Coordinates of N, CA and C in Angstrom, one line a residue:
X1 N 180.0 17.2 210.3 CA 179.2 16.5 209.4 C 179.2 17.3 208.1
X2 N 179.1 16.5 207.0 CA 179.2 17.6 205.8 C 177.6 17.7 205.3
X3 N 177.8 18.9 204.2 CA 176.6 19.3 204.1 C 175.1 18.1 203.6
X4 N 175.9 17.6 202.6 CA 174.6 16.2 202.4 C 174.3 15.5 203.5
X5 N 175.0 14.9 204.4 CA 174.1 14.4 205.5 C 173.5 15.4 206.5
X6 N 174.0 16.4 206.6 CA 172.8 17.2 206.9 C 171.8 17.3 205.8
X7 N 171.8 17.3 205.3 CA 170.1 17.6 204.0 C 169.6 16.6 204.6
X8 N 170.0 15.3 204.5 CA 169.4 13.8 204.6 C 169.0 13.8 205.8
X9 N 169.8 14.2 206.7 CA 169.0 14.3 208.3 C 168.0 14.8 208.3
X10 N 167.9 16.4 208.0 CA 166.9 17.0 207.9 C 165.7 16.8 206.9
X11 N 166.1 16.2 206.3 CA 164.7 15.6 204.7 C 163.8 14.6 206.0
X12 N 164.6 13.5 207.0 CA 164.0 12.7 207.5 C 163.0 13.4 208.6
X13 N 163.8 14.6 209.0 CA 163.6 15.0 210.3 C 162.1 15.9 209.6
X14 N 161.7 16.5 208.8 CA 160.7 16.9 208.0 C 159.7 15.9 207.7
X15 N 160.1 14.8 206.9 CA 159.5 13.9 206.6 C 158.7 13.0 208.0
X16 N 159.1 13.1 208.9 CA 158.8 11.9 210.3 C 157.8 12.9 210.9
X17 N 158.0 14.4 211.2 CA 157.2 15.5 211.5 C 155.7 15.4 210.6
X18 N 155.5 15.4 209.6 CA 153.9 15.5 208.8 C 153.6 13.7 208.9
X19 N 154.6 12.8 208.9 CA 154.1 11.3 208.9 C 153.2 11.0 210.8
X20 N 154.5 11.6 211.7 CA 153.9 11.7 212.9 C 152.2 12.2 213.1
X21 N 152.1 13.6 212.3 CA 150.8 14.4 212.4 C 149.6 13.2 211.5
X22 N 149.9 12.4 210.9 CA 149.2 11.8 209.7 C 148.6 10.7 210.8
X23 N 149.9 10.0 211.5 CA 149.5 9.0 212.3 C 148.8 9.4 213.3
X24 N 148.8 10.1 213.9 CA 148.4 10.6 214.9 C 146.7 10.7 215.0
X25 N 146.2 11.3 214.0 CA 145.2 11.8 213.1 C 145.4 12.9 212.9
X26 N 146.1 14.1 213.5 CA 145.9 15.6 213.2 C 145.8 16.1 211.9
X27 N 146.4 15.2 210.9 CA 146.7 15.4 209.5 C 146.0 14.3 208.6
X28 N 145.2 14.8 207.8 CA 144.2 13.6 207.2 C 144.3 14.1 205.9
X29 N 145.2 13.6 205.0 CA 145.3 14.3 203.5 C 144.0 14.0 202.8
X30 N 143.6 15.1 202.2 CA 142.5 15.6 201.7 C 142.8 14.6 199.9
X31 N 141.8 14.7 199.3 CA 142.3 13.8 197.7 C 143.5 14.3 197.1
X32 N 143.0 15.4 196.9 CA 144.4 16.2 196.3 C 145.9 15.7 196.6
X33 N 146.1 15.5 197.8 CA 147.6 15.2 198.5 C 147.5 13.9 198.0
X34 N 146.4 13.0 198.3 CA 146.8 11.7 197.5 C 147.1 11.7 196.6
X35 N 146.4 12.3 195.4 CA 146.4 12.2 193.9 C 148.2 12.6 193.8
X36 N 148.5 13.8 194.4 CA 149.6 14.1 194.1 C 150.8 13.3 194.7
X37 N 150.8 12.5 195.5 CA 151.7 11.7 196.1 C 151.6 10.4 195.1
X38 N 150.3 10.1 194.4 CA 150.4 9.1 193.3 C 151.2 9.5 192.1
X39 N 151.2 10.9 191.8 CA 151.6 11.6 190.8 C 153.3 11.7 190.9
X40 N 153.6 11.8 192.1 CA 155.2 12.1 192.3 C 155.6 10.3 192.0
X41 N 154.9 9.2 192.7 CA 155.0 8.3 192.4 C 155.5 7.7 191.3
X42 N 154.6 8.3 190.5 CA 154.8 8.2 189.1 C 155.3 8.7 188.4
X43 N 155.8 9.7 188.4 CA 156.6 10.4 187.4 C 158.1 10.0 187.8
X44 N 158.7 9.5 189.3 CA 159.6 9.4 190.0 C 160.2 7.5 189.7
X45 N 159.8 7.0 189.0 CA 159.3 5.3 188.7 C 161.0 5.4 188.6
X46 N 161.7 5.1 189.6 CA 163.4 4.8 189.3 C 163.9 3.8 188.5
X47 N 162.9 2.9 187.6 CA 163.5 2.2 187.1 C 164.7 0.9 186.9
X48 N 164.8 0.6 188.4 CA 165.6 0.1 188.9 C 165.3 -1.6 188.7
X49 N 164.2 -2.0 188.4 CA 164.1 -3.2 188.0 C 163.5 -4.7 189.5
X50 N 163.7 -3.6 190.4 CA 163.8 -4.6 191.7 C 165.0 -4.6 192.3
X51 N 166.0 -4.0 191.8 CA 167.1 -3.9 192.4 C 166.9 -3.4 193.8
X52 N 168.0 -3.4 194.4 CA 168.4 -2.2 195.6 C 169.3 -1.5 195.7
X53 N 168.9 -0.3 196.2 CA 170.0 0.8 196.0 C 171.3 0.3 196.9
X54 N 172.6 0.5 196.6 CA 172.8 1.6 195.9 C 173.0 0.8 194.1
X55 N 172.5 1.6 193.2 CA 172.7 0.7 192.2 C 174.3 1.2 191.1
X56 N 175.1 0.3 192.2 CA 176.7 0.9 191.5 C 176.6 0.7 190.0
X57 N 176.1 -0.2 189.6 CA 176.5 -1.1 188.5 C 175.5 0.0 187.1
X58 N 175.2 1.3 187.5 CA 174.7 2.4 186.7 C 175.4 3.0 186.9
X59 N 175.9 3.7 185.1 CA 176.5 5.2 185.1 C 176.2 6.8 185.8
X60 N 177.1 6.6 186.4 CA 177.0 8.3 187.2 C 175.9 8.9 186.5
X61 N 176.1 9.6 185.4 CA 174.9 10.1 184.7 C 173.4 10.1 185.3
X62 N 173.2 8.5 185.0 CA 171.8 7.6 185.3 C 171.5 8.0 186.7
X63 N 172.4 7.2 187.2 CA 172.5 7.6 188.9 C 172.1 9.1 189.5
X64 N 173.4 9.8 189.3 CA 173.0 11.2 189.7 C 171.4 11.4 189.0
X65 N 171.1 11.6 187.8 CA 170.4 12.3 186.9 C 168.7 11.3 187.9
X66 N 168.7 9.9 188.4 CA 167.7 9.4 188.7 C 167.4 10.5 190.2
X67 N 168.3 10.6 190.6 CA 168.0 11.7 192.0 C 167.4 13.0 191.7
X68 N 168.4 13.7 190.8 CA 167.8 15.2 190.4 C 166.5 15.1 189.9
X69 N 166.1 14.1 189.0 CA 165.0 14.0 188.6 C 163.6 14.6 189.5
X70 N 163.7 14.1 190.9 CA 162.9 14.6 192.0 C 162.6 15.6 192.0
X71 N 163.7 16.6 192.0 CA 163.5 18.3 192.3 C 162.5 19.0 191.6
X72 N 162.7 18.0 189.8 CA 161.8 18.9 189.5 C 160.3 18.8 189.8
X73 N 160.0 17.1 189.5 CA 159.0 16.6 190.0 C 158.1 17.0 191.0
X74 N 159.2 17.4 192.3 CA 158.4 18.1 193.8 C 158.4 19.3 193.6
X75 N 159.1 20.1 192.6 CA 158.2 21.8 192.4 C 157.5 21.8 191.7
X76 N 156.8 21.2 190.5 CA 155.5 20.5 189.9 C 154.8 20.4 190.8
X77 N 154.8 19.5 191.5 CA 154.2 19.3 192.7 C 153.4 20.2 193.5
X78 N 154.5 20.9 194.5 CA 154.2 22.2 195.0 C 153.8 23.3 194.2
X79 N 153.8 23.0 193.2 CA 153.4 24.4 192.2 C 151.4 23.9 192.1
X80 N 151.5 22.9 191.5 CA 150.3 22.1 192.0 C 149.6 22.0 192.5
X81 N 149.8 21.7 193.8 CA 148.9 21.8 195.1 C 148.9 23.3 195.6
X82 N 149.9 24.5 195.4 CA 150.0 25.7 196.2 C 150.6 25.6 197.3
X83 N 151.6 24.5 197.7 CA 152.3 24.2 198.8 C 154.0 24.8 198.6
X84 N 154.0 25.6 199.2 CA 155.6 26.5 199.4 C 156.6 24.8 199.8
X85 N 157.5 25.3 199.0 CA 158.8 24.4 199.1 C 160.0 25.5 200.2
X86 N 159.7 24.7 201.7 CA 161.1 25.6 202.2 C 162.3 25.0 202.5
X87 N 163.6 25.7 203.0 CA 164.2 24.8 203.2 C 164.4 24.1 204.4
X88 N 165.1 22.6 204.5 CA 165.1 22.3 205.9 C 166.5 21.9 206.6
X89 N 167.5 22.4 206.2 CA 168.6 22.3 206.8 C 168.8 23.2 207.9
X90 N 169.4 22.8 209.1 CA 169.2 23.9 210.3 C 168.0 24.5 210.3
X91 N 166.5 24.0 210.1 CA 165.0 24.7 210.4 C 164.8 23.4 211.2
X92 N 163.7 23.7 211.8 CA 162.6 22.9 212.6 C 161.5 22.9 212.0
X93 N 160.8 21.4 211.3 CA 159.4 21.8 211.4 C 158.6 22.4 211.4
X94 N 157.7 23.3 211.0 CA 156.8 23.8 211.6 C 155.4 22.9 211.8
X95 N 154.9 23.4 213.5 CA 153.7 22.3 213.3 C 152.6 23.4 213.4
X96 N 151.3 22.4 212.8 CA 151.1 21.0 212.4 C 152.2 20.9 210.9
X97 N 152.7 19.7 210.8 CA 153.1 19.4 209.5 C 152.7 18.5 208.9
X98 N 152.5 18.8 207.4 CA 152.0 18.3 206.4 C 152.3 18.0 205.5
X99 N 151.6 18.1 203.8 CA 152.2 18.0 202.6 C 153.4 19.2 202.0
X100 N 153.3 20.2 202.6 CA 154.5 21.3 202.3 C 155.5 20.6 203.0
X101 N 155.7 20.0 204.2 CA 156.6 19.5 205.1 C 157.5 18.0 204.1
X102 N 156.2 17.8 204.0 CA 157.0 15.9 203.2 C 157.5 16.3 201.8
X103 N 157.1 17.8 201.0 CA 157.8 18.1 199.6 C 158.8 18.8 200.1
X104 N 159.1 19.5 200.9 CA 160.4 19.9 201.0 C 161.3 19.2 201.7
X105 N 161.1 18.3 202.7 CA 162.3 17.1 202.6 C 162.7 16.4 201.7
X106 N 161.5 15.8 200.9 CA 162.3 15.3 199.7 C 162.6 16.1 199.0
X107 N 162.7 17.5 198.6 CA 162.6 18.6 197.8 C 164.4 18.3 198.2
X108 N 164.9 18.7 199.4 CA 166.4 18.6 199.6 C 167.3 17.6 198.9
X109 N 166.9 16.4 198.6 CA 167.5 16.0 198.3 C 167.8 15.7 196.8
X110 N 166.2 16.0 196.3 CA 166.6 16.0 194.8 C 167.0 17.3 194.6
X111 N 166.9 18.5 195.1 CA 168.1 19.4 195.3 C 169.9 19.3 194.7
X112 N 169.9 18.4 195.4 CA 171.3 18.0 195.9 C 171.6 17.2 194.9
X113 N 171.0 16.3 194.0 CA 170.6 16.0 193.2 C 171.7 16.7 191.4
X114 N 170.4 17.9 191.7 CA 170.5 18.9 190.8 C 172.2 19.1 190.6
X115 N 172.5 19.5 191.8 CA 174.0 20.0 192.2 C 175.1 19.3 191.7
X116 N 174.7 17.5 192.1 CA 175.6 16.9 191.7 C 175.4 16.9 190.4
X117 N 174.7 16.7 189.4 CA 174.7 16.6 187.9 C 174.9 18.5 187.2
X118 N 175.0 19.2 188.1 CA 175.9 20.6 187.3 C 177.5 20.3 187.6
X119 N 177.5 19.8 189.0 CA 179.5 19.0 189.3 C 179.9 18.0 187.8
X120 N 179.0 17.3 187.8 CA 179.5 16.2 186.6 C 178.9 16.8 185.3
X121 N 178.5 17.9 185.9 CA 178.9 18.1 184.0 C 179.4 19.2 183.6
X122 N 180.5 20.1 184.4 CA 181.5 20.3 184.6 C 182.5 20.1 184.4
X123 N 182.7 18.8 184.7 CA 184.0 17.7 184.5 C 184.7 17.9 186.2
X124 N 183.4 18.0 186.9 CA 184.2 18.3 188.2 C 184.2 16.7 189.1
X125 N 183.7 16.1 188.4 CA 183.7 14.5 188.5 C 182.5 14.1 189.6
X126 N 182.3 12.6 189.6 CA 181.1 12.5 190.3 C 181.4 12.9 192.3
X127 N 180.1 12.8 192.8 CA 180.5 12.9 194.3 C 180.8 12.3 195.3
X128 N 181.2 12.0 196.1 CA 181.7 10.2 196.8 C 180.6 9.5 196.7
X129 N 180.7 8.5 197.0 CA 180.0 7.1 196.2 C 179.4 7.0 197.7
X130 N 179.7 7.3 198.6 CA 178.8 7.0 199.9 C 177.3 7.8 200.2
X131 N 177.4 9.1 199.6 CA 176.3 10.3 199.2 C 175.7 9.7 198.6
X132 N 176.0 9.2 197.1 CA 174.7 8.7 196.4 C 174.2 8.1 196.6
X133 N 175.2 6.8 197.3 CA 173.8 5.2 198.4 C 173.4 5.8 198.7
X134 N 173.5 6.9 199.7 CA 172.4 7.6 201.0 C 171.7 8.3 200.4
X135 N 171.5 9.1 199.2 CA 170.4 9.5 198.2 C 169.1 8.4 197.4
X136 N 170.2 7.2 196.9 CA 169.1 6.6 196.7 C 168.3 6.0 197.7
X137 N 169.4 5.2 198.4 CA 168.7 5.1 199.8 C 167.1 5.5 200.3
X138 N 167.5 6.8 200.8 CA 166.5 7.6 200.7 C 165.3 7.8 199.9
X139 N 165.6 7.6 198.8 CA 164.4 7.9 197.6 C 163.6 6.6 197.0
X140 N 164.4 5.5 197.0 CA 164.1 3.8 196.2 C 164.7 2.9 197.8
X141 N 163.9 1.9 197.3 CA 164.0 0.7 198.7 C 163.0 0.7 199.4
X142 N 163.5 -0.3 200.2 CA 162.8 -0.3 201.1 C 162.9 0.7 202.6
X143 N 161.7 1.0 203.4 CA 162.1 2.0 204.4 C 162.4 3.5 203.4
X144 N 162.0 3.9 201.9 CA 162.0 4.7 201.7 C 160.9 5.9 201.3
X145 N 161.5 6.8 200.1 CA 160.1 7.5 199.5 C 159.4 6.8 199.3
X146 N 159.8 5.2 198.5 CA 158.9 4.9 197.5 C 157.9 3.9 198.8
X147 N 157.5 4.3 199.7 CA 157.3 3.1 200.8 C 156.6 3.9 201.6
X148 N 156.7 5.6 201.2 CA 155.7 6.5 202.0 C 154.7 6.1 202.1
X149 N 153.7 5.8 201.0 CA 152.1 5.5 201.3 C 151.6 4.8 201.8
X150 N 152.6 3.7 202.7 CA 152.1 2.7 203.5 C 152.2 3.1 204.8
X151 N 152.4 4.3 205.0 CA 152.7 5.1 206.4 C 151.4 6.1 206.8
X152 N 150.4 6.3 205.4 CA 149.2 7.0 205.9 C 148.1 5.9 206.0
X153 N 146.8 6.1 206.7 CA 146.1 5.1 207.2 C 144.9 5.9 206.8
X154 N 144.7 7.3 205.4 CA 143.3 8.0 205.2 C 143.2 7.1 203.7

């Protein structure tokens, strides 16, 4: 498996871990975690119009540059709230999980993000076109980030 679909596995496998605790009830975000999950919301606005990912019909630039965008946004974030960003490729969870847990899954991917837009502007060209569906994927649409806050019930 190459390294991006490991991130992406692991971003979900993070992200399902503090959603599981939320549903559950163990994990009952406090205002703060709201406000800031409205705040990533927002600053994160993909601009896509209604579209669905993947949105070919955008320049690499846009595209990559809409993903990296994230990274910085979730260490804002975590700088914010005081929530450590770790990583989650080959880690487990730690439980209980929470808001440190759902910023560093997505944290991976706008990661990855970053990576691809220092490749393209290199001139090392963009990265296969099946990685970025599965980034946006992940981040815009339906079943994604932008769809997290219908998964908590505080």
């Amino acid at each position: 498996m190459d390294a991006f679909a490991d991130r992406v596995d692991a971003a979900w496998e993070w992200l399902s871990a503090a959603i599981e605790e939320a549903q559950e009830g163990r994990w009952v975000r406090d205002a703060v975690e709201r406000q800031v999950m409205k705040d990533i919301r927002a600053a994160t606005n993909a601009l896509h119009g209604g579209r669905l990912a993947p949105f070919t019909e955008d320049p690499w630039h846009v595209r990559i540059g809409r993903i990296a965008n994230w990274a910085g946004v979730i260490r804002l974030a975590a700088r914010a709230g005081g929530w450590e960003l770790q990583p989650v490729v080959g880690q487990s969870p730690p439980q209980p999980a929470g808001m440190a847990e759902i910023l560093s899954g997505i944290y991976a991917v706008g990661e990855q993000g970053e990576l691809w837009m220092k490749q393209l502007l290199r001139a090392g060209g963009p990265p296969p076109e099946d990685a970025i569906a599965k980034a946006e994927g992940f981040l815009t649409g339906p079943g994604s980030i932008e769809d997290l806050e219908q998964l908590f019930y505080d």
